[in-house]
XYZ file of C-alpha atoms in Angstrom:
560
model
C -18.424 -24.281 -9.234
C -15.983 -26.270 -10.746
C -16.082 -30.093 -10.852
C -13.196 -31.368 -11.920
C -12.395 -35.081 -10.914
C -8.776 -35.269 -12.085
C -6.790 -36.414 -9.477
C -3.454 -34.606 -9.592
C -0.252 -36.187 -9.125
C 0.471 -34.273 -5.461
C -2.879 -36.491 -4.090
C -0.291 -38.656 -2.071
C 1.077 -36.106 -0.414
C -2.336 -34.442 0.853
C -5.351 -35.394 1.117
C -7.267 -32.345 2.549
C -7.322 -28.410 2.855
C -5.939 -28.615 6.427
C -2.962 -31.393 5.683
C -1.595 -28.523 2.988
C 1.871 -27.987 4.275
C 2.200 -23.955 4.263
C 5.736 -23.534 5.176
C 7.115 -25.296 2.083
C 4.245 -24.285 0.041
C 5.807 -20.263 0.860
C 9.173 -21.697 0.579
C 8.967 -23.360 -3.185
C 6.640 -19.948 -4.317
C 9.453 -17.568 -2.679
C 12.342 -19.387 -4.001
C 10.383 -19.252 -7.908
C 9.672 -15.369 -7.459
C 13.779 -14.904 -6.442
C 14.349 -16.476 -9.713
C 11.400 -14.386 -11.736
C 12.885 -11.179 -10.455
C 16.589 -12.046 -10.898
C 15.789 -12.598 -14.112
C 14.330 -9.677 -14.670
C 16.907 -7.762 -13.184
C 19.494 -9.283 -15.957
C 16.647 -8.777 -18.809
C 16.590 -12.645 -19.529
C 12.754 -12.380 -20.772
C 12.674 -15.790 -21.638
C 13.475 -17.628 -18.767
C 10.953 -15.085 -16.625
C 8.645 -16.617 -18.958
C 9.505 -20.082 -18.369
C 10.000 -19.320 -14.466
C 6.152 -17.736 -14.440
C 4.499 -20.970 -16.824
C 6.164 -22.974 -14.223
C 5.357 -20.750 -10.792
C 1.267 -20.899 -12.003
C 1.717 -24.892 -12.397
C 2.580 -25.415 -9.012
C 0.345 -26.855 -6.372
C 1.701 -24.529 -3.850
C 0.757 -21.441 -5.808
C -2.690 -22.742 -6.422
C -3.132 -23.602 -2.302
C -1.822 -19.904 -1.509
C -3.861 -18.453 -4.444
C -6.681 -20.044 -3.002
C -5.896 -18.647 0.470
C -5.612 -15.622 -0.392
C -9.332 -15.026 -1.608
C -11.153 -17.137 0.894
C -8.990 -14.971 4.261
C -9.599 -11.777 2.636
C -12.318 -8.862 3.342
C -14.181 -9.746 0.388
C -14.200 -13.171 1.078
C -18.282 -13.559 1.488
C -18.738 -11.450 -1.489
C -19.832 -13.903 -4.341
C -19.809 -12.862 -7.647
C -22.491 -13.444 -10.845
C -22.388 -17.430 -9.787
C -23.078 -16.362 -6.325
C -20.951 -18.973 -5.111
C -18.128 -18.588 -1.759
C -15.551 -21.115 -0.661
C -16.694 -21.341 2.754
C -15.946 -24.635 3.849
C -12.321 -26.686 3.931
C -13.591 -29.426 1.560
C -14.740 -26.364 -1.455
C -11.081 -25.171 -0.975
C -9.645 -28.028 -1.615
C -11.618 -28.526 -4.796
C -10.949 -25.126 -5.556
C -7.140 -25.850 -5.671
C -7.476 -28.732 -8.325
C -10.143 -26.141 -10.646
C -6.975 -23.507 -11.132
C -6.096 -24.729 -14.924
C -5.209 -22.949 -17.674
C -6.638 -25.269 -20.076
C -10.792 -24.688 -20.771
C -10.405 -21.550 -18.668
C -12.925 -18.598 -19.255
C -13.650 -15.799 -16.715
C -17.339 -15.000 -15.956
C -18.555 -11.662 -16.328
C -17.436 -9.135 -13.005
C -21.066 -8.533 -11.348
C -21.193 -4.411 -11.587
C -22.250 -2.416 -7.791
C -21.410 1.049 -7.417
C -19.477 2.493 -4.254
C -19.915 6.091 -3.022
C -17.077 8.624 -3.251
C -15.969 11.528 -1.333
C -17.822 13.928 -3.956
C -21.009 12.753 -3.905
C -20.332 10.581 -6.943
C -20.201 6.631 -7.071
C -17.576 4.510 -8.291
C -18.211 1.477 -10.623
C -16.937 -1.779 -9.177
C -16.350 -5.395 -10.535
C -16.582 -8.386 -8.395
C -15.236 -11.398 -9.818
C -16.386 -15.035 -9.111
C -14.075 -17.202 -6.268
C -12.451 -18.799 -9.106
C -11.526 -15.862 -11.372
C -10.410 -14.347 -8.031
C -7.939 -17.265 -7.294
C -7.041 -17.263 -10.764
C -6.316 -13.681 -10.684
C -4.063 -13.762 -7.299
C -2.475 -17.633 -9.000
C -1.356 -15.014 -12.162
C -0.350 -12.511 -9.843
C 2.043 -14.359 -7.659
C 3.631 -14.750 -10.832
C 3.123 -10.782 -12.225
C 4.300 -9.205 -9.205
C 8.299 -9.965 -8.919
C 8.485 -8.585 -12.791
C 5.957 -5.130 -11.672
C 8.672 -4.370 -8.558
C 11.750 -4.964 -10.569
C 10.792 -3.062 -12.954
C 8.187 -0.232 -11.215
C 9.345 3.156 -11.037
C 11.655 4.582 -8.278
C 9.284 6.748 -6.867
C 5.776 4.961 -7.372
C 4.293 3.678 -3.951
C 0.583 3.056 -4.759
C -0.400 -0.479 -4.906
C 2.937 -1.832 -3.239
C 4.512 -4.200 -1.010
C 5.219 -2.051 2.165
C 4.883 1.267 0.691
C 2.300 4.094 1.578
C 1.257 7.565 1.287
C 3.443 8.536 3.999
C 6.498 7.556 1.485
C 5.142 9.620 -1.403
C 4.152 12.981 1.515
C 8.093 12.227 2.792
C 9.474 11.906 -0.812
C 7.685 14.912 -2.171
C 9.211 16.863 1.246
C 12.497 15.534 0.068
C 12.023 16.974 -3.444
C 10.775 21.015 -2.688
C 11.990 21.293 1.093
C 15.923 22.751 0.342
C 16.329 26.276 -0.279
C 17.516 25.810 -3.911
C 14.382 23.125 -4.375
C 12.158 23.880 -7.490
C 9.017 26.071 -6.872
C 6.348 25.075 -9.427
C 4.441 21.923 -9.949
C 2.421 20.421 -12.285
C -0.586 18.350 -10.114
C -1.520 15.486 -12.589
C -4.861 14.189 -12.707
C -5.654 11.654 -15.308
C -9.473 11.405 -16.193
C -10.458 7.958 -15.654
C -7.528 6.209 -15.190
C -8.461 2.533 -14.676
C -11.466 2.926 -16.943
C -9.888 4.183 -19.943
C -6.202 1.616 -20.215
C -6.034 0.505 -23.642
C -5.940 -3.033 -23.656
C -4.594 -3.406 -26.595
C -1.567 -1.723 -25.004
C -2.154 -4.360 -21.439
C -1.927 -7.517 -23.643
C 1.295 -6.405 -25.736
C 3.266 -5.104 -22.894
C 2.118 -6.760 -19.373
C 4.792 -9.466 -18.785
C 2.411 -11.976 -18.412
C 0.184 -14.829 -20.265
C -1.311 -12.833 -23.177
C -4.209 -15.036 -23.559
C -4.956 -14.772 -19.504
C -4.958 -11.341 -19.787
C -7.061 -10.668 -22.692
C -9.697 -12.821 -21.125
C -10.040 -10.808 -17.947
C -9.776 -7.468 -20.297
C -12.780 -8.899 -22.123
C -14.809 -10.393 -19.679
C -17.380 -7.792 -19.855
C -19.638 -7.414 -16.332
C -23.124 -7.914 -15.781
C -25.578 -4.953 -14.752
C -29.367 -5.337 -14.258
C -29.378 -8.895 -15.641
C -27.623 -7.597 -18.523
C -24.260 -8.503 -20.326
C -22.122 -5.463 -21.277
C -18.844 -5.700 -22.872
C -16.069 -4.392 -21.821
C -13.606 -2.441 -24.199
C -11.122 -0.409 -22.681
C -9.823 -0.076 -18.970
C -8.692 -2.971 -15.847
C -11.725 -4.121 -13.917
C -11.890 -1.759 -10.191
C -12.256 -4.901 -7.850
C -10.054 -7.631 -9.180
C -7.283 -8.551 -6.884
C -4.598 -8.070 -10.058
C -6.033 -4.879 -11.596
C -4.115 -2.455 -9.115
C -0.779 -4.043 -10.539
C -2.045 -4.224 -13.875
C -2.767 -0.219 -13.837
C 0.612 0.428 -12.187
C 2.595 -1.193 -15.022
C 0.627 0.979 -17.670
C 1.596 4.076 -15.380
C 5.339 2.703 -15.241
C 7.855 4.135 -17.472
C 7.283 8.018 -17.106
C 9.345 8.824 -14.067
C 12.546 6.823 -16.507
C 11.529 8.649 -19.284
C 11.739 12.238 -17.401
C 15.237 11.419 -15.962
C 16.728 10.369 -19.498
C 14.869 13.610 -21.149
C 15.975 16.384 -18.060
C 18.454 14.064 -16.085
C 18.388 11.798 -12.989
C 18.463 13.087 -9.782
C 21.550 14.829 -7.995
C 23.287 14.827 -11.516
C 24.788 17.732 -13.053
C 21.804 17.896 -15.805
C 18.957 17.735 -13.005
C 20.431 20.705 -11.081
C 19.121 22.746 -14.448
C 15.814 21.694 -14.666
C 15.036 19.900 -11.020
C 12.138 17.540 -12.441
C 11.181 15.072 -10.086
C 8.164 12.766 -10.076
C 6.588 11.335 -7.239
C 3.365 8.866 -7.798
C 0.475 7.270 -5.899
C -1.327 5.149 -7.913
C -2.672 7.141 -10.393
C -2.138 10.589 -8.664
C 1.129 12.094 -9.324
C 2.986 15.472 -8.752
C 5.794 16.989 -11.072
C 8.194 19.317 -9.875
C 10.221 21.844 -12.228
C 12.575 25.312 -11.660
C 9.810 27.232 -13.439
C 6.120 27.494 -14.989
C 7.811 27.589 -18.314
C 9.710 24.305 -17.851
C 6.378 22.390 -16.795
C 3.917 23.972 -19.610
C 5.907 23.837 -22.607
C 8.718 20.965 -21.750
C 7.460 18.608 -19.634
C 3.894 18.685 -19.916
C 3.560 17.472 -23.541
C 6.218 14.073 -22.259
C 3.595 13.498 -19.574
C 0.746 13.594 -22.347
C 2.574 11.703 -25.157
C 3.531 8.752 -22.363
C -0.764 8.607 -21.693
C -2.299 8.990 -24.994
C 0.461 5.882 -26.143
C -1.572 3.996 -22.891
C -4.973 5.504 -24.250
C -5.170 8.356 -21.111
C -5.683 11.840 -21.554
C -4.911 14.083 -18.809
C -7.821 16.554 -17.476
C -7.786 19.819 -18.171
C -9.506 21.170 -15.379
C -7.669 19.007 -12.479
C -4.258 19.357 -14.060
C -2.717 22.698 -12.988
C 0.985 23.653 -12.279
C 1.054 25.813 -9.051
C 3.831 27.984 -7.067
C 4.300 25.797 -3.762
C 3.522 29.282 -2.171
C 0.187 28.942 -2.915
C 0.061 25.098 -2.079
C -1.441 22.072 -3.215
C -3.548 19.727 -1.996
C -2.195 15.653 -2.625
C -3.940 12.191 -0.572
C -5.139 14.636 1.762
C -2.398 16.435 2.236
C -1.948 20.489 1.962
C 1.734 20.801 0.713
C 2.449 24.423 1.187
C 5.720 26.888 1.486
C 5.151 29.854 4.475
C 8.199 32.541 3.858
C 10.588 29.805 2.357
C 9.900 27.111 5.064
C 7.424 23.707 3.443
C 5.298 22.603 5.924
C 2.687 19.757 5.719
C -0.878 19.645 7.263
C -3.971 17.985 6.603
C -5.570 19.205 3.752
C -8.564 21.403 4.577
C -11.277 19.467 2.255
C -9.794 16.121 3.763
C -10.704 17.679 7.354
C -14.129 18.481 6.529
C -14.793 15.295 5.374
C -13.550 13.812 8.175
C -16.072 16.070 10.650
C -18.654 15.465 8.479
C -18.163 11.184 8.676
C -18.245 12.146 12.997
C -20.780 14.479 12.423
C -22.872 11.138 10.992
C -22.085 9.060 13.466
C -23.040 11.331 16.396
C -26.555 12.436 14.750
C -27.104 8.625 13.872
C -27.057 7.450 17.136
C -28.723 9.795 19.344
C -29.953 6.669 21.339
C -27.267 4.616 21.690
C -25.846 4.196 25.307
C -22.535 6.506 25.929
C -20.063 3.261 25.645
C -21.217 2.200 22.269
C -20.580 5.446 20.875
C -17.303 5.470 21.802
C -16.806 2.295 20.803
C -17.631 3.918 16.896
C -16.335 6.911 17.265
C -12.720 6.085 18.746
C -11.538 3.886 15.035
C -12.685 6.574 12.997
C -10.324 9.839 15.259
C -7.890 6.853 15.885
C -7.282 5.842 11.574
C -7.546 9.863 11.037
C -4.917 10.933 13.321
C -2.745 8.444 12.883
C -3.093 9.103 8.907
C -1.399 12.282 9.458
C 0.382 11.979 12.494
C 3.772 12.284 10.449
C 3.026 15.849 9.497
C 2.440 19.417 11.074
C -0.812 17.791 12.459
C -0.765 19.400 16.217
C -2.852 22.246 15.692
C -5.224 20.608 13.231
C -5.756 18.071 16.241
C -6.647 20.612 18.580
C -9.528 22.452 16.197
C -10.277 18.495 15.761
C -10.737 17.785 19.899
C -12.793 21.186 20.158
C -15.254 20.336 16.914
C -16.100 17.029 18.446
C -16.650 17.790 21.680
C -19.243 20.609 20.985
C -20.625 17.489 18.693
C -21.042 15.478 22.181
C -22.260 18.473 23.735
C -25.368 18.765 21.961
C -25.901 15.116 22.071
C -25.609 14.914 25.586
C -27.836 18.133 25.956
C -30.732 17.049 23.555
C -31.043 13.844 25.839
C -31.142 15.624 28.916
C -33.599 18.962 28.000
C -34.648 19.329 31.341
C -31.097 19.099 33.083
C -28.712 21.617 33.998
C -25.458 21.737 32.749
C -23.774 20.685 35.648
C -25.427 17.437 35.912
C -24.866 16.434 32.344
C -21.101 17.254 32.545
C -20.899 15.094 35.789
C -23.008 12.188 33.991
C -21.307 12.147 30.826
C -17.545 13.889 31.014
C -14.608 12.781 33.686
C -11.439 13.517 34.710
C -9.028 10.672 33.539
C -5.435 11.561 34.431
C -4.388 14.692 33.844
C -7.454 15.533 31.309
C -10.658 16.691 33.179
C -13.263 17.072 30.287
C -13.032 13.166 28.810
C -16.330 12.137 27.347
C -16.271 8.195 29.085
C -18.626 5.562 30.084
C -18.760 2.425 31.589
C -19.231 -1.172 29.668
C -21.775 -3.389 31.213
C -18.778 -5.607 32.233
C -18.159 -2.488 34.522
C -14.558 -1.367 32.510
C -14.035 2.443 31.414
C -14.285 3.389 27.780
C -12.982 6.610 27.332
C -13.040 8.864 24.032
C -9.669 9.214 22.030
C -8.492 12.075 21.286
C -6.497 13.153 18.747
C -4.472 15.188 20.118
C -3.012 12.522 22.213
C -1.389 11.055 18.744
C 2.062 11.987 19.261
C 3.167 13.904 15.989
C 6.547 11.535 14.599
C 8.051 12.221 11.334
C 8.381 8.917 9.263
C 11.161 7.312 7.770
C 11.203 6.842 3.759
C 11.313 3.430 2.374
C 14.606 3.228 0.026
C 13.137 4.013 -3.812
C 15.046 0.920 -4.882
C 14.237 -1.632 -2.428
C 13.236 -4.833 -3.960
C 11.011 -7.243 -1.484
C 12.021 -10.359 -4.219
C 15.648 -9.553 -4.492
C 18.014 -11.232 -1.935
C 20.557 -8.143 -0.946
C 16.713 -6.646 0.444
C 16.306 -8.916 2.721
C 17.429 -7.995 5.391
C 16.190 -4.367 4.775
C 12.949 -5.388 4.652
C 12.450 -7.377 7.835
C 14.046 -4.179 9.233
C 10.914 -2.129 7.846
C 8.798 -4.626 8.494
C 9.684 -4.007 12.571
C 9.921 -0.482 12.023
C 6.152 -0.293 11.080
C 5.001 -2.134 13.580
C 6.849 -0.094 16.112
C 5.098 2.697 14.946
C 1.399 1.572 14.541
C -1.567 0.903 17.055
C -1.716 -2.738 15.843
C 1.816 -3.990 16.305
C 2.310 -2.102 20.027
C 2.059 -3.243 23.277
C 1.492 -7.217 23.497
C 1.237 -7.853 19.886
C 4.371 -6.231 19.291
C 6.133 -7.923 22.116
C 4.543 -11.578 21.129
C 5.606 -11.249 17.458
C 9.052 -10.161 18.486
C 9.371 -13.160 20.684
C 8.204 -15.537 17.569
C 10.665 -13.771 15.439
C 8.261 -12.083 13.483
C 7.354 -15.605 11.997
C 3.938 -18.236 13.078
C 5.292 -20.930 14.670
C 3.150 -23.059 12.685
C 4.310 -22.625 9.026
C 7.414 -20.280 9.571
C 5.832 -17.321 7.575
C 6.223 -13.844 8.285
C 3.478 -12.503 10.251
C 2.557 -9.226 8.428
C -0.767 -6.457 8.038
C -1.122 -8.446 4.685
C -1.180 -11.743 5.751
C -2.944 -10.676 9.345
C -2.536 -12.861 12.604
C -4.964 -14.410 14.823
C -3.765 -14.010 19.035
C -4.329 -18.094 20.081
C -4.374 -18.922 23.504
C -2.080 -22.174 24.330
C -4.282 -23.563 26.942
C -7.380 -22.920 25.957
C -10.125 -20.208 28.172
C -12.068 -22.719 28.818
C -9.339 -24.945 30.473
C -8.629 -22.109 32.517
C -6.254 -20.122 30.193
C -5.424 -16.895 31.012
C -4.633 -14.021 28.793
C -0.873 -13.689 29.976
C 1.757 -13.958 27.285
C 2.981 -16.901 28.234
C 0.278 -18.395 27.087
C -0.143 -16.164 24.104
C 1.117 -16.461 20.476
C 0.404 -14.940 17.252
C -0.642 -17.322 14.089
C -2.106 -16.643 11.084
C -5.568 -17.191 10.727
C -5.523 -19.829 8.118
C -3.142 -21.228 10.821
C -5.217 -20.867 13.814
C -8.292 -22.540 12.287
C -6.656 -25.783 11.089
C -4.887 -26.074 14.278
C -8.297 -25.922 16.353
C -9.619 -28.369 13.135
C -6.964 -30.992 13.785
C -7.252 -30.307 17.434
C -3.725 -29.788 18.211
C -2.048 -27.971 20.879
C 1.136 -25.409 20.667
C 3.439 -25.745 23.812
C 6.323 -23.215 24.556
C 9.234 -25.523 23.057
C 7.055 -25.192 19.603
C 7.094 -21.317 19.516
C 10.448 -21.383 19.837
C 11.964 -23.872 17.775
């Protein structure tokens, strides 16, 4: 842990974690990225330098660097140190360790997370303090990465998802004079393999930071390994770090076969659509992809130290589909239509499959209660394609899954019994797998055919969330998604529409990054209800110091 005893010049101002002032501390870090990326945006290198030295100085950085890592999901993950900021007063300490001076990253501790093939997946985990350092650096890193990211990238980015890169690649083979062939590109261990020679000349950030985290090296089995190519899976700037080495290509297609909708692009019709380090390639013919395009995509890697794989790369007639983040991208007699891929949907009836067989015990409700998020995140994962029918084959598979659990508890039963016990008629639907909680309220099974099928709306390729004419844009997405999801409906929706999208306690937008805590103005135990009058949204940093300081919000405050 660090012990520094300086006393920095802000000490007058606070004097704890909870006195940290986190509307002006937002306010002074916006207002430097506006600069950062203006600057960017008129190529004046050295003042984005000067802005960035000056953003990672700042006390308010540091507080919301060190905010960031002790709210997140990984929060009570240590690292090699084994240490966690769990308390206010380690916070506040942490704030006045985040110096560039004497800094040196400890080794990432090294666990290994299962994939979807059977495989595992090497992860880093930093220490607290390499982790604030990292998101310090990368309140800094990020307005350069959007100004300059590619059109058509949205892995790794503010309000961007794979519904943007499905609806973009729609956009790109859906017309009747759209190209037929892609080229599926698969790089073979993309964040392992980033030359880092290659990070340190051309990230637009402190060289000597990043060579440090580059060559940190993690620790395995008590053991120190080095570390000598690649960005460290599990540090909170690495996904930004790997999308500016993947930058670049989609600018150099357009000035080698032309930008889009111009006169030289109607020849060739190359466009690129990329999620993080998955992208597709379209192109009029096989030739065009094999013997033109292909070698650009491979020069632009090898430069980066990637090579592409030879067995995962293939260029395919959109008759015969292709499979990208789960998605089955397919042309039937001249008409593209989008469903869930077919190895996505096994894995997703193999994960219920799981569940079911690993709680054959369980009471009915609890069940539910772990089955419902898993159909729920599924369905509404592809709810913005042709989903309907896949839904339906969904319903049937699970319910024959339910079936045999309810049979195998009930041997001796006839079949009319268990569907009584365990399946009721809830509306118009007569066959709904349901149980009550022990606080007597119905649970009923989603299903996932109830997910209304809604095609989504593309985010603008050039939107800019640090540029000023976005603005407005952007708090127009920002409603738009939560519109449209399970979290921001019903009385969350209608709560953080009454707050103006903002907590009433520091003025911030209340977004799915920053998450919200619902507080109740008179409290449940003083006989608070849960109406909306006496609800409001805050974020959780928010919510804690205002039950630490013991305060209370009143109706004038939410809507000053």
């Amino acid at each position: 842990m660090c012990t520094s005893n300086e006393v920095p010049a802000f000490s007058h101002l606070v004097s704890g974690w909870h006195s940290i002032d986190w509307e002006s501390s937002h306010r002074k870090v916006r207002g430097l990225q506006v600069r950062i990326a203006k600057a960017v945006n008129t190529q004046q290198w050295r003042k984005v330098n000067s802005l960035q030295r000056m953003l990672v100085h700042s006390f308010s950085a540091k507080a919301l660097a060190v905010k960031r890592v002790t709210e997140n999901r990984g929060r009570k993950t240590p690292g090699v140190d084994g240490e966690t900021w769990d308390t206010p007063d380690a916070k506040w300490n942490a704030v006045h360790c985040l110096e560039r001076k004497g800094y040196r990253p400890r080794p990432l501790r090294r666990v290994y997370i299962p994939k979807s093939n059977g495989k595992s997946r090497p992860l880093g985990i930093p220490t607290m303090l390499d982790r604030a350092m990292q998101a310090l650096y990368l309140l800094a890193l990020e307005p350069v990465s959007e100004t300059i990211a590619d059109r058509n990238s949205y892995g790794f980015r503010p309000l961007r998802s794979t519904a943007d890169a499905i609806e973009q690649l729609f956009v790109n083979l859906s017309r009747v004079n759209s190209a037929k062939w892609v080229l599926e590109g698969d790089i073979k261990g993309c964040f392992d393999n980033i030359n880092h020679n290659w990070l340190i000349e051309n990230v637009p950030l402190d060289r000597g930071i990043v060579r440090k985290w580059l060559k940190a090296g993690y620790m395995e089995s008590g053991q120190l390994f080095p570390t000598e190519a690649g960005t460290p899976q599990g540090g909170i700037i690495s996904p930004v770090l790997a999308n500016i080495a993947l930058d670049g290509l989609e600018k150099e297609l357009e000035a080698l076969f032309g930008k889009k909708n111009t006169k030289a692009s109607y020849k060739t019709k190359v466009n690129y659509v990329r999620y993080a380090d998955d992208f597709v390639i379209t192109g009029i013919s096989k030739e065009l992809l094999v013997n033109e395009v292909k070698p650009v995509v491979e020069a632009f890697m090898a430069e980066r130290g990637l090579t592409l794989s030879a067995e995962k790369t293939v260029i395919t007639h959109v008759s015969e589909g292709f499979d990208f983040l789960g998605q089955n991208v397919r042309s039937y007699k001249g008409k593209l239509l989008i469903k869930p891929a077919h190895k996505n949907l096994k894995s997703f009836l193999a994960k219920i499959r799981q569940i079911v067989k690993g709680n054959k015990t369980v009471p009915t409700w609890q069940l539910i209660d772990l089955l419902n998020p898993v159909i729920r995140g599924w369905a509404n994962y592809h709810r913005h394609i042709v989903a309907k029918e896949t839904f339906n084959y969904v319903d049937y598979r699970i319910w024959k899954m339910l079936w045999q659990w309810c049979r195998r508890r009930h041997l001796n039963r006839r079949k009319r019994w268990i569907k009584d016990k365990y399946f009721k008629r809830v509306g118009k639907r007569n066959w709904v797998f349901s149980d009550h909680y022990p606080s007597g309220k119905l649970a009923t099974l989603l299903y996932a055919n109830d997910t209304p099928i809604k095609r989504h709306t593309k985010i603008k390729a050039e939107a800019n969330p640090y540029l000023p004419e976005f603005e407005t844009y952007f708090e127009q997405r920002l409603e738009y998604v939560w519109r449209n999801s399970e979290q921001g409906k019903r009385k969350t929706y209608t709560l953080w529409n009454r707050q103006q999208k903002r907590c009433p306690m520091c003025n911030q937008l209340i977004t799915f990054e920053t998450g919200w805590n619902v507080h109740h103005i008179i409290e449940r135990h003083k006989g608070g209800d849960h109406k909306l009058e006496n609800l409001v949204l805050l974020h959780p940093n928010c919510h804690r110091k205002l039950h630490t300081n013991k305060g209370m919000l009143t109706a004038g405050f939410i809507n000053k």
